[in-house]
C-alpha cells in the first residue's frame, strides 16, 4: 500500500514554475465524542488497511502576482482503492484511465441481449478526478478533496 502515498498530478500550463500542486493523504477515523460522531485525521499514514477511509487532498498554489484562470488539476484515484465520495462540484470524472472525462454520474452505453442499454458507471470504476478551478487569485490557493476506501 506504500504506492498509495506516491501520487501524481497533471495540471494545466497555467501552473507554471511560480505555482505548484501539493498533495496529502489523510486517514479518516470516526470516533464518538460527547455522544456525537467526530472525524479524526491522520496525515500521510505510514500503513493503510482494507476498509480504511482515506481523503486525498490537492492544493493548487498560485505564488505569482497575477491570478490564474481555468486551472485544471487531474488526480488519479490511487490503485488499491475505490472512489468513495467527494465534493465533485466543478469537477469531471474518468472511468477509462484518464482518457475521457464527464460530469458525475458517468454513464455508458452497452449491448445486452441484443439491445442497447445506457447505465450508470458505479463510482468503484472511477480512475481519475479532474478539478476545474475557474480562478486562483494571486498569492492564494485552492484546495479540493475526495475520499477513497482501501480495498
CSV table of N, CA and C in Angstrom, one decimal:
chain,number,residue,atom,x,y,z
A,1,UNK,N,0.8,-1.2,0.0
A,1,UNK,CA,0.0,0.0,0.0
A,1,UNK,C,0.9,1.3,0.0
A,2,UNK,N,2.2,1.1,0.1
A,2,UNK,CA,3.0,2.3,0.1
A,2,UNK,C,2.8,3.1,-1.2
A,3,UNK,N,2.4,2.5,-2.3
A,3,UNK,CA,2.2,3.2,-3.6
A,3,UNK,C,1.0,4.2,-3.4
A,4,UNK,N,0.2,4.0,-2.4
A,4,UNK,CA,-0.9,4.9,-2.2
A,4,UNK,C,-0.4,6.3,-1.8
A,5,UNK,N,0.8,6.3,-1.2
A,5,UNK,CA,1.3,7.6,-0.7
A,5,UNK,C,2.1,8.4,-1.8
A,6,UNK,N,2.3,7.7,-2.9
A,6,UNK,CA,3.0,8.4,-4.0
A,6,UNK,C,2.0,8.7,-5.1
A,7,UNK,N,1.6,9.9,-5.2
A,7,UNK,CA,0.6,10.2,-6.2
A,7,UNK,C,1.1,11.3,-7.1
A,8,UNK,N,0.6,11.2,-8.3
A,8,UNK,CA,1.0,12.2,-9.4
A,8,UNK,C,-0.2,13.1,-9.8
A,9,UNK,N,0.1,14.2,-10.3
A,9,UNK,CA,-0.9,15.1,-10.8
A,9,UNK,C,-0.5,15.7,-12.2
A,10,UNK,N,-1.5,15.9,-12.9
A,10,UNK,CA,-1.3,16.6,-14.2
A,10,UNK,C,-2.0,17.9,-14.1
A,11,UNK,N,-1.5,19.0,-14.5
A,11,UNK,CA,-2.1,20.3,-14.4
A,11,UNK,C,-2.0,21.1,-15.7
A,12,UNK,N,-2.8,22.1,-15.7
A,12,UNK,CA,-2.7,23.0,-16.9
A,12,UNK,C,-1.4,23.8,-17.0
A,13,UNK,N,-1.2,24.3,-18.1
A,13,UNK,CA,0.0,25.1,-18.3
A,13,UNK,C,0.0,26.4,-17.4
A,14,UNK,N,-1.2,26.7,-16.9
A,14,UNK,CA,-1.3,27.9,-16.0
A,14,UNK,C,-0.5,27.7,-14.7
A,15,UNK,N,-0.2,26.4,-14.3
A,15,UNK,CA,0.6,26.2,-13.1
A,15,UNK,C,2.0,26.2,-13.5
A,16,UNK,N,2.6,27.3,-13.6
A,16,UNK,CA,4.0,27.5,-14.1
A,16,UNK,C,4.9,27.3,-12.9
A,17,UNK,N,6.2,27.6,-13.1
A,17,UNK,CA,7.2,27.4,-12.1
A,17,UNK,C,6.9,28.2,-10.8
A,18,UNK,N,6.1,29.2,-10.9
A,18,UNK,CA,5.8,30.0,-9.7
A,18,UNK,C,4.6,29.4,-8.9
A,19,UNK,N,4.1,28.3,-9.4
A,19,UNK,CA,2.9,27.7,-8.8
A,19,UNK,C,3.1,26.2,-8.7
A,20,UNK,N,2.3,25.6,-7.8
A,20,UNK,CA,2.5,24.2,-7.6
A,20,UNK,C,1.2,23.5,-7.2
A,21,UNK,N,1.2,22.2,-7.3
A,21,UNK,CA,0.1,21.4,-6.7
A,21,UNK,C,0.7,20.5,-5.7
A,22,UNK,N,0.2,20.6,-4.5
A,22,UNK,CA,0.7,19.8,-3.4
A,22,UNK,C,-0.4,18.8,-3.0
A,23,UNK,N,0.0,17.6,-2.5
A,23,UNK,CA,-0.9,16.6,-2.1
A,23,UNK,C,-0.6,16.1,-0.7
A,24,UNK,N,-1.7,15.7,-0.1
A,24,UNK,CA,-1.5,14.9,1.1
A,24,UNK,C,-2.7,14.0,1.3
A,25,UNK,N,-2.5,12.9,2.0
A,25,UNK,CA,-3.5,11.9,2.2
A,25,UNK,C,-3.8,11.8,3.7
A,26,UNK,N,-5.0,11.8,4.0
A,26,UNK,CA,-5.4,11.7,5.4
A,26,UNK,C,-6.2,10.4,5.6
A,27,UNK,N,-5.9,9.7,6.7
A,27,UNK,CA,-6.8,8.5,7.1
A,27,UNK,C,-7.9,9.2,8.0
A,28,UNK,N,-9.1,8.8,7.7
A,28,UNK,CA,-10.3,9.4,8.4
A,28,UNK,C,-10.8,8.3,9.3
A,29,UNK,N,-10.8,8.5,10.6
A,29,UNK,CA,-11.4,7.6,11.6
A,29,UNK,C,-12.6,8.3,12.3
A,30,UNK,N,-13.7,7.7,12.4
A,30,UNK,CA,-14.8,8.3,13.1
A,30,UNK,C,-14.9,7.8,14.5
A,31,UNK,N,-14.9,8.7,15.5
A,31,UNK,CA,-15.0,8.3,16.9
A,31,UNK,C,-16.2,9.0,17.5
A,32,UNK,N,-16.7,8.5,18.7
A,32,UNK,CA,-17.7,9.2,19.4
A,32,UNK,C,-17.1,10.1,20.4
A,33,UNK,N,-17.5,11.4,20.3
A,33,UNK,CA,-17.0,12.4,21.3
A,33,UNK,C,-18.3,13.1,21.8
A,34,UNK,N,-18.5,13.0,23.1
A,34,UNK,CA,-19.7,13.6,23.7
A,34,UNK,C,-20.9,13.1,23.1
A,35,UNK,N,-20.9,11.8,22.7
A,35,UNK,CA,-22.1,11.2,22.1
A,35,UNK,C,-22.3,11.5,20.6
A,36,UNK,N,-21.4,12.3,20.0
A,36,UNK,CA,-21.5,12.7,18.6
A,36,UNK,C,-20.4,12.1,17.8
A,37,UNK,N,-20.7,11.7,16.5
A,37,UNK,CA,-19.6,11.2,15.7
A,37,UNK,C,-18.6,12.3,15.3
A,38,UNK,N,-17.3,12.1,15.5
A,38,UNK,CA,-16.3,13.1,15.2
A,38,UNK,C,-15.2,12.5,14.3
A,39,UNK,N,-14.8,13.2,13.3
A,39,UNK,CA,-13.8,12.7,12.4
A,39,UNK,C,-12.4,13.0,13.0
A,40,UNK,N,-11.5,12.0,13.0
A,40,UNK,CA,-10.1,12.2,13.4
A,40,UNK,C,-9.3,12.0,12.2
A,41,UNK,N,-8.3,12.9,11.9
A,41,UNK,CA,-7.5,12.8,10.7
A,41,UNK,C,-6.1,12.4,11.1
A,42,UNK,N,-5.5,11.5,10.4
A,42,UNK,CA,-4.1,11.1,10.5
A,42,UNK,C,-3.4,11.5,9.2
A,43,UNK,N,-2.6,12.4,9.2
A,43,UNK,CA,-1.9,12.9,7.9
A,43,UNK,C,-0.9,11.9,7.4
A,44,UNK,N,-0.9,11.6,6.1
A,44,UNK,CA,0.0,10.7,5.5
A,44,UNK,C,0.4,9.4,6.3
A,45,UNK,N,-0.6,8.6,6.6
A,45,UNK,CA,-0.4,7.4,7.4
A,45,UNK,C,0.7,6.5,6.7
A,46,UNK,N,1.5,5.9,7.6
A,46,UNK,CA,2.6,5.0,7.1
A,46,UNK,C,2.1,3.7,6.5
A,47,UNK,N,1.0,3.2,7.1
A,47,UNK,CA,0.3,2.0,6.6
A,47,UNK,C,-1.2,2.2,6.6
A,48,UNK,N,-1.8,1.5,5.6
A,48,UNK,CA,-3.2,1.6,5.5
A,48,UNK,C,-3.7,0.1,5.4
A,49,UNK,N,-5.0,-0.1,5.7
A,49,UNK,CA,-5.5,-1.5,5.8
A,49,UNK,C,-6.8,-1.5,5.0
A,50,UNK,N,-7.2,-2.7,4.5
A,50,UNK,CA,-8.5,-2.8,3.8
A,50,UNK,C,-9.6,-2.2,4.7
A,51,UNK,N,-10.5,-1.4,4.1
A,51,UNK,CA,-11.6,-0.8,4.8
A,51,UNK,C,-11.3,0.6,5.3
A,52,UNK,N,-10.0,1.0,5.3
A,52,UNK,CA,-9.7,2.4,5.8
A,52,UNK,C,-10.3,3.4,4.8
A,53,UNK,N,-10.8,4.5,5.4
A,53,UNK,CA,-11.3,5.6,4.6
A,53,UNK,C,-10.1,6.6,4.5
A,54,UNK,N,-9.8,7.0,3.3
A,54,UNK,CA,-8.7,8.0,3.1
A,54,UNK,C,-9.3,9.2,2.3
A,55,UNK,N,-8.7,10.4,2.6
A,55,UNK,CA,-9.1,11.6,1.9
A,55,UNK,C,-7.8,12.1,1.2
A,56,UNK,N,-7.9,12.2,-0.1
A,56,UNK,CA,-6.9,12.7,-1.0
A,56,UNK,C,-7.1,14.2,-1.1
A,57,UNK,N,-6.2,15.0,-0.7
A,57,UNK,CA,-6.3,16.5,-0.7
A,57,UNK,C,-5.3,17.1,-1.7
A,58,UNK,N,-5.8,17.8,-2.6
A,58,UNK,CA,-4.9,18.5,-3.6
A,58,UNK,C,-5.1,20.0,-3.4
A,59,UNK,N,-3.9,20.7,-3.2
A,59,UNK,CA,-3.9,22.1,-3.0
A,59,UNK,C,-3.1,22.7,-4.2
A,60,UNK,N,-3.8,23.5,-5.0
A,60,UNK,CA,-3.1,24.2,-6.1
A,60,UNK,C,-2.8,25.6,-5.6
A,61,UNK,N,-1.5,25.9,-5.6
A,61,UNK,CA,-1.0,27.2,-5.1
A,61,UNK,C,-0.6,28.1,-6.2
A,62,UNK,N,-1.0,29.4,-6.1
A,62,UNK,CA,-0.5,30.4,-7.1
A,62,UNK,C,0.4,31.4,-6.4
A,63,UNK,N,1.7,31.2,-6.6
A,63,UNK,CA,2.7,32.0,-6.0
A,63,UNK,C,3.0,33.3,-6.8
A,64,UNK,N,2.3,33.4,-7.9
A,64,UNK,CA,2.6,34.6,-8.8
A,64,UNK,C,1.8,35.8,-8.3
A,65,UNK,N,2.1,37.0,-8.9
A,65,UNK,CA,1.4,38.2,-8.6
A,65,UNK,C,0.2,38.4,-9.5
A,66,UNK,N,-0.1,37.4,-10.3
A,66,UNK,CA,-1.3,37.5,-11.2
A,66,UNK,C,-2.2,36.4,-10.9
A,67,UNK,N,-3.5,36.6,-11.2
A,67,UNK,CA,-4.4,35.5,-11.0
A,67,UNK,C,-4.2,34.4,-12.0
A,68,UNK,N,-4.5,33.2,-11.7
A,68,UNK,CA,-4.5,32.1,-12.6
A,68,UNK,C,-6.0,31.7,-12.9
A,69,UNK,N,-6.3,31.6,-14.2
A,69,UNK,CA,-7.6,31.3,-14.6
A,69,UNK,C,-7.7,29.9,-15.3
A,70,UNK,N,-8.9,29.3,-15.1
A,70,UNK,CA,-9.1,28.0,-15.8
A,70,UNK,C,-8.1,27.0,-15.5
A,71,UNK,N,-7.8,26.8,-14.2
A,71,UNK,CA,-6.8,25.8,-13.8
A,71,UNK,C,-7.4,24.4,-13.8
A,72,UNK,N,-6.7,23.4,-14.4
A,72,UNK,CA,-7.2,22.0,-14.3
A,72,UNK,C,-6.2,21.2,-13.6
A,73,UNK,N,-6.6,20.5,-12.6
A,73,UNK,CA,-5.8,19.6,-11.8
A,73,UNK,C,-6.4,18.2,-11.9
A,74,UNK,N,-5.6,17.2,-12.5
A,74,UNK,CA,-6.1,15.9,-12.6
A,74,UNK,C,-5.4,15.0,-11.6
A,75,UNK,N,-6.2,14.3,-10.9
A,75,UNK,CA,-5.7,13.4,-9.8
A,75,UNK,C,-6.1,12.0,-10.0
A,76,UNK,N,-5.2,11.0,-10.1
A,76,UNK,CA,-5.6,9.6,-10.2
A,76,UNK,C,-6.2,9.1,-8.9
A,77,UNK,N,-7.2,8.2,-9.0
A,77,UNK,CA,-7.7,7.5,-7.8
A,77,UNK,C,-6.6,6.5,-7.5
A,78,UNK,N,-6.1,6.5,-6.3
A,78,UNK,CA,-4.9,5.6,-6.0
A,78,UNK,C,-5.3,4.1,-6.3
A,79,UNK,N,-4.3,3.4,-6.8
A,79,UNK,CA,-4.5,1.9,-7.0
A,79,UNK,C,-4.8,1.3,-5.7
A,80,UNK,N,-5.6,0.2,-5.7
A,80,UNK,CA,-5.9,-0.5,-4.4
A,80,UNK,C,-6.9,0.2,-3.6
A,81,UNK,N,-7.6,1.2,-4.2
A,81,UNK,CA,-8.7,1.9,-3.5
A,81,UNK,C,-9.9,2.0,-4.4
A,82,UNK,N,-11.0,2.3,-3.8
A,82,UNK,CA,-12.3,2.6,-4.5
A,82,UNK,C,-12.8,4.0,-4.2
A,83,UNK,N,-13.1,4.7,-5.2
A,83,UNK,CA,-13.7,6.1,-5.0
A,83,UNK,C,-14.9,6.0,-4.1
A,84,UNK,N,-14.9,6.8,-3.1
A,84,UNK,CA,-16.0,6.8,-2.1
A,84,UNK,C,-16.9,8.0,-2.2
A,85,UNK,N,-16.3,9.2,-2.1
A,85,UNK,CA,-17.1,10.4,-2.1
A,85,UNK,C,-16.2,11.6,-2.3
A,86,UNK,N,-16.9,12.7,-2.5
A,86,UNK,CA,-16.1,13.9,-2.6
A,86,UNK,C,-17.0,15.0,-3.1
A,87,UNK,N,-16.5,16.2,-2.9
A,87,UNK,CA,-17.2,17.4,-3.4
A,87,UNK,C,-16.8,17.4,-4.9
A,88,UNK,N,-17.7,17.0,-5.8
A,88,UNK,CA,-17.4,17.0,-7.2
A,88,UNK,C,-17.9,18.2,-7.9
A,89,UNK,N,-18.3,19.2,-7.2
A,89,UNK,CA,-18.7,20.5,-7.8
A,89,UNK,C,-17.6,21.1,-8.6
A,90,UNK,N,-17.9,21.4,-9.9
A,90,UNK,CA,-16.8,21.9,-10.7
A,90,UNK,C,-15.8,20.9,-11.1
A,91,UNK,N,-16.1,19.7,-11.1
A,91,UNK,CA,-15.1,18.7,-11.5
A,91,UNK,C,-15.7,17.7,-12.5
A,92,UNK,N,-14.8,16.9,-13.1
A,92,UNK,CA,-15.3,15.9,-14.0
A,92,UNK,C,-14.5,14.6,-13.6
A,93,UNK,N,-15.1,13.5,-14.0
A,93,UNK,CA,-14.6,12.2,-13.6
A,93,UNK,C,-14.2,11.3,-14.8
A,94,UNK,N,-13.3,10.4,-14.6
A,94,UNK,CA,-12.9,9.5,-15.7
A,94,UNK,C,-13.1,8.0,-15.2
A,95,UNK,N,-13.5,7.1,-16.0
A,95,UNK,CA,-13.5,5.7,-15.7
A,95,UNK,C,-12.7,4.9,-16.7
A,96,UNK,N,-11.9,5.6,-17.5
A,96,UNK,CA,-11.1,4.9,-18.5
A,96,UNK,C,-9.6,5.2,-18.5
A,97,UNK,N,-9.2,5.4,-17.3
A,97,UNK,CA,-7.7,5.7,-17.1
A,97,UNK,C,-7.3,7.1,-17.4
A,98,UNK,N,-8.3,8.1,-17.4
A,98,UNK,CA,-8.0,9.5,-17.7
A,98,UNK,C,-8.0,9.9,-19.2
A,99,UNK,N,-8.6,9.0,-20.0
A,99,UNK,CA,-8.7,9.3,-21.5
A,99,UNK,C,-9.8,10.3,-21.7
A,100,UNK,N,-11.0,10.1,-21.1
A,100,UNK,CA,-12.1,10.9,-21.3
A,100,UNK,C,-12.7,11.3,-19.9
A,101,UNK,N,-13.3,12.5,-19.9
A,101,UNK,CA,-13.9,13.0,-18.6
A,101,UNK,C,-15.3,13.5,-18.9
A,102,UNK,N,-16.1,13.3,-17.9
A,102,UNK,CA,-17.5,13.9,-17.9
A,102,UNK,C,-18.0,14.1,-16.5
A,103,UNK,N,-19.1,14.9,-16.3
A,103,UNK,CA,-19.6,15.1,-15.0
A,103,UNK,C,-20.2,13.8,-14.5
A,104,UNK,N,-20.1,13.7,-13.1
A,104,UNK,CA,-20.8,12.5,-12.5
A,104,UNK,C,-22.3,12.7,-12.4
A,105,UNK,N,-23.1,11.7,-12.5
A,105,UNK,CA,-22.7,10.3,-12.6
A,105,UNK,C,-22.3,10.0,-14.0
A,106,UNK,N,-21.3,9.1,-14.2
A,106,UNK,CA,-20.9,8.7,-15.5
A,106,UNK,C,-21.8,7.7,-16.0
A,107,UNK,N,-22.0,7.6,-17.3
A,107,UNK,CA,-22.9,6.6,-18.0
A,107,UNK,C,-22.2,6.0,-19.1
A,108,UNK,N,-22.5,4.8,-19.4
A,108,UNK,CA,-22.0,4.0,-20.5
A,108,UNK,C,-23.1,3.4,-21.3
A,109,UNK,N,-22.9,3.2,-22.6
A,109,UNK,CA,-23.9,2.5,-23.4
A,109,UNK,C,-23.3,1.2,-23.8
A,110,UNK,N,-24.1,0.1,-23.5
A,110,UNK,CA,-23.6,-1.3,-23.8
A,110,UNK,C,-24.7,-2.0,-24.5
A,111,UNK,N,-24.3,-3.1,-25.1
A,111,UNK,CA,-25.3,-4.0,-25.7
A,111,UNK,C,-25.5,-5.2,-24.8
A,112,UNK,N,-26.7,-5.4,-24.4
A,112,UNK,CA,-27.1,-6.6,-23.6
A,112,UNK,C,-28.2,-7.3,-24.2
A,113,UNK,N,-28.1,-8.6,-24.5
A,113,UNK,CA,-29.1,-9.4,-25.1
A,113,UNK,C,-29.6,-8.8,-26.4
A,114,UNK,N,-28.7,-8.2,-27.2
A,114,UNK,CA,-29.1,-7.6,-28.5
A,114,UNK,C,-29.7,-6.2,-28.4
A,115,UNK,N,-29.8,-5.7,-27.2
A,115,UNK,CA,-30.4,-4.3,-27.0
A,115,UNK,C,-29.4,-3.3,-26.5
A,116,UNK,N,-29.5,-2.1,-26.9
A,116,UNK,CA,-28.6,-1.1,-26.5
A,116,UNK,C,-29.2,-0.5,-25.2
A,117,UNK,N,-28.3,-0.5,-24.1
A,117,UNK,CA,-28.8,-0.1,-22.8
A,117,UNK,C,-27.8,1.0,-22.3
A,118,UNK,N,-28.3,2.0,-21.7
A,118,UNK,CA,-27.4,3.0,-21.0
A,118,UNK,C,-27.5,2.8,-19.5
A,119,UNK,N,-26.4,2.7,-18.9
A,119,UNK,CA,-26.4,2.5,-17.4
A,119,UNK,C,-25.4,3.4,-16.8
A,120,UNK,N,-25.6,3.6,-15.5
A,120,UNK,CA,-24.6,4.4,-14.7
A,120,UNK,C,-23.4,3.6,-14.3
A,121,UNK,N,-22.3,4.2,-14.5
A,121,UNK,CA,-21.0,3.6,-14.1
A,121,UNK,C,-20.8,3.7,-12.6
A,122,UNK,N,-20.7,2.7,-11.9
A,122,UNK,CA,-20.6,2.8,-10.4
A,122,UNK,C,-19.2,3.5,-10.0
A,123,UNK,N,-19.3,4.3,-8.9
A,123,UNK,CA,-18.1,5.0,-8.5
A,123,UNK,C,-16.8,4.1,-8.3
A,124,UNK,N,-17.0,2.8,-8.0
A,124,UNK,CA,-15.9,2.0,-7.8
A,124,UNK,C,-15.1,1.8,-9.1
A,125,UNK,N,-15.6,2.2,-10.2
A,125,UNK,CA,-14.8,2.2,-11.5
A,125,UNK,C,-14.2,3.5,-11.9
A,126,UNK,N,-14.3,4.5,-11.1
A,126,UNK,CA,-13.7,5.8,-11.4
A,126,UNK,C,-12.2,5.7,-11.2
A,127,UNK,N,-11.5,6.3,-12.2
A,127,UNK,CA,-10.0,6.2,-12.2
A,127,UNK,C,-9.3,7.5,-11.9
A,128,UNK,N,-10.0,8.6,-12.3
A,128,UNK,CA,-9.4,9.9,-12.1
A,128,UNK,C,-10.4,11.0,-11.8
A,129,UNK,N,-10.0,12.0,-11.1
A,129,UNK,CA,-10.9,13.2,-10.8
A,129,UNK,C,-10.1,14.4,-11.4
A,130,UNK,N,-10.8,15.2,-12.2
A,130,UNK,CA,-10.2,16.4,-12.7
A,130,UNK,C,-11.0,17.6,-12.1
A,131,UNK,N,-10.3,18.4,-11.4
A,131,UNK,CA,-10.9,19.6,-10.8
A,131,UNK,C,-10.7,20.8,-11.8
A,132,UNK,N,-11.8,21.5,-12.0
A,132,UNK,CA,-11.8,22.6,-12.9
A,132,UNK,C,-11.9,23.9,-12.0
A,133,UNK,N,-10.8,24.6,-11.8
A,133,UNK,CA,-10.8,25.7,-10.9
A,133,UNK,C,-10.8,27.0,-11.7
A,134,UNK,N,-11.9,27.8,-11.7
A,134,UNK,CA,-12.0,28.9,-12.6
A,134,UNK,C,-11.0,30.0,-12.3
A,135,UNK,N,-10.7,30.2,-11.0
A,135,UNK,CA,-9.8,31.3,-10.7
A,135,UNK,C,-9.0,31.0,-9.4
A,136,UNK,N,-7.7,31.2,-9.4
A,136,UNK,CA,-6.9,31.2,-8.2
A,136,UNK,C,-6.3,32.6,-8.1
A,137,UNK,N,-6.7,33.4,-7.2
A,137,UNK,CA,-6.1,34.7,-7.1
A,137,UNK,C,-4.6,34.7,-6.8
A,138,UNK,N,-4.0,35.8,-7.1
A,138,UNK,CA,-2.5,36.0,-6.9
A,138,UNK,C,-2.2,35.7,-5.4
A,139,UNK,N,-1.1,35.0,-5.2
A,139,UNK,CA,-0.6,34.7,-3.8
A,139,UNK,C,-1.7,34.0,-3.0
A,140,UNK,N,-2.4,33.1,-3.6
A,140,UNK,CA,-3.5,32.3,-3.0
A,140,UNK,C,-3.5,30.9,-3.3
A,141,UNK,N,-4.5,30.1,-2.9
A,141,UNK,CA,-4.5,28.7,-3.2
A,141,UNK,C,-6.0,28.2,-3.3
A,142,UNK,N,-6.2,27.1,-3.9
A,142,UNK,CA,-7.5,26.4,-3.9
A,142,UNK,C,-7.2,24.9,-3.5
A,143,UNK,N,-8.1,24.5,-2.7
A,143,UNK,CA,-8.0,23.1,-2.2
A,143,UNK,C,-9.2,22.3,-2.6
A,144,UNK,N,-9.0,21.1,-3.0
A,144,UNK,CA,-10.1,20.2,-3.4
A,144,UNK,C,-9.7,18.8,-2.8
A,145,UNK,N,-10.8,18.0,-2.5
A,145,UNK,CA,-10.5,16.7,-1.9
A,145,UNK,C,-11.6,15.7,-2.3
A,146,UNK,N,-11.2,14.4,-2.3
A,146,UNK,CA,-12.2,13.4,-2.4
A,146,UNK,C,-11.7,12.2,-1.5
A,147,UNK,N,-12.7,11.3,-1.3
A,147,UNK,CA,-12.4,10.1,-0.4
A,147,UNK,C,-12.4,8.8,-1.2
A,148,UNK,N,-11.6,7.9,-0.7
A,148,UNK,CA,-11.5,6.6,-1.2
A,148,UNK,C,-11.5,5.6,0.0
A,149,UNK,N,-11.9,4.3,-0.3
A,149,UNK,CA,-11.8,3.3,0.6
A,149,UNK,C,-10.7,2.3,0.1
A,150,UNK,N,-9.9,1.8,1.1
A,150,UNK,CA,-8.8,0.9,0.7
A,150,UNK,C,-9.5,-0.5,0.5
A,151,UNK,N,-9.1,-1.1,-0.7
A,151,UNK,CA,-9.7,-2.5,-1.0
A,151,UNK,C,-9.1,-3.5,-0.1
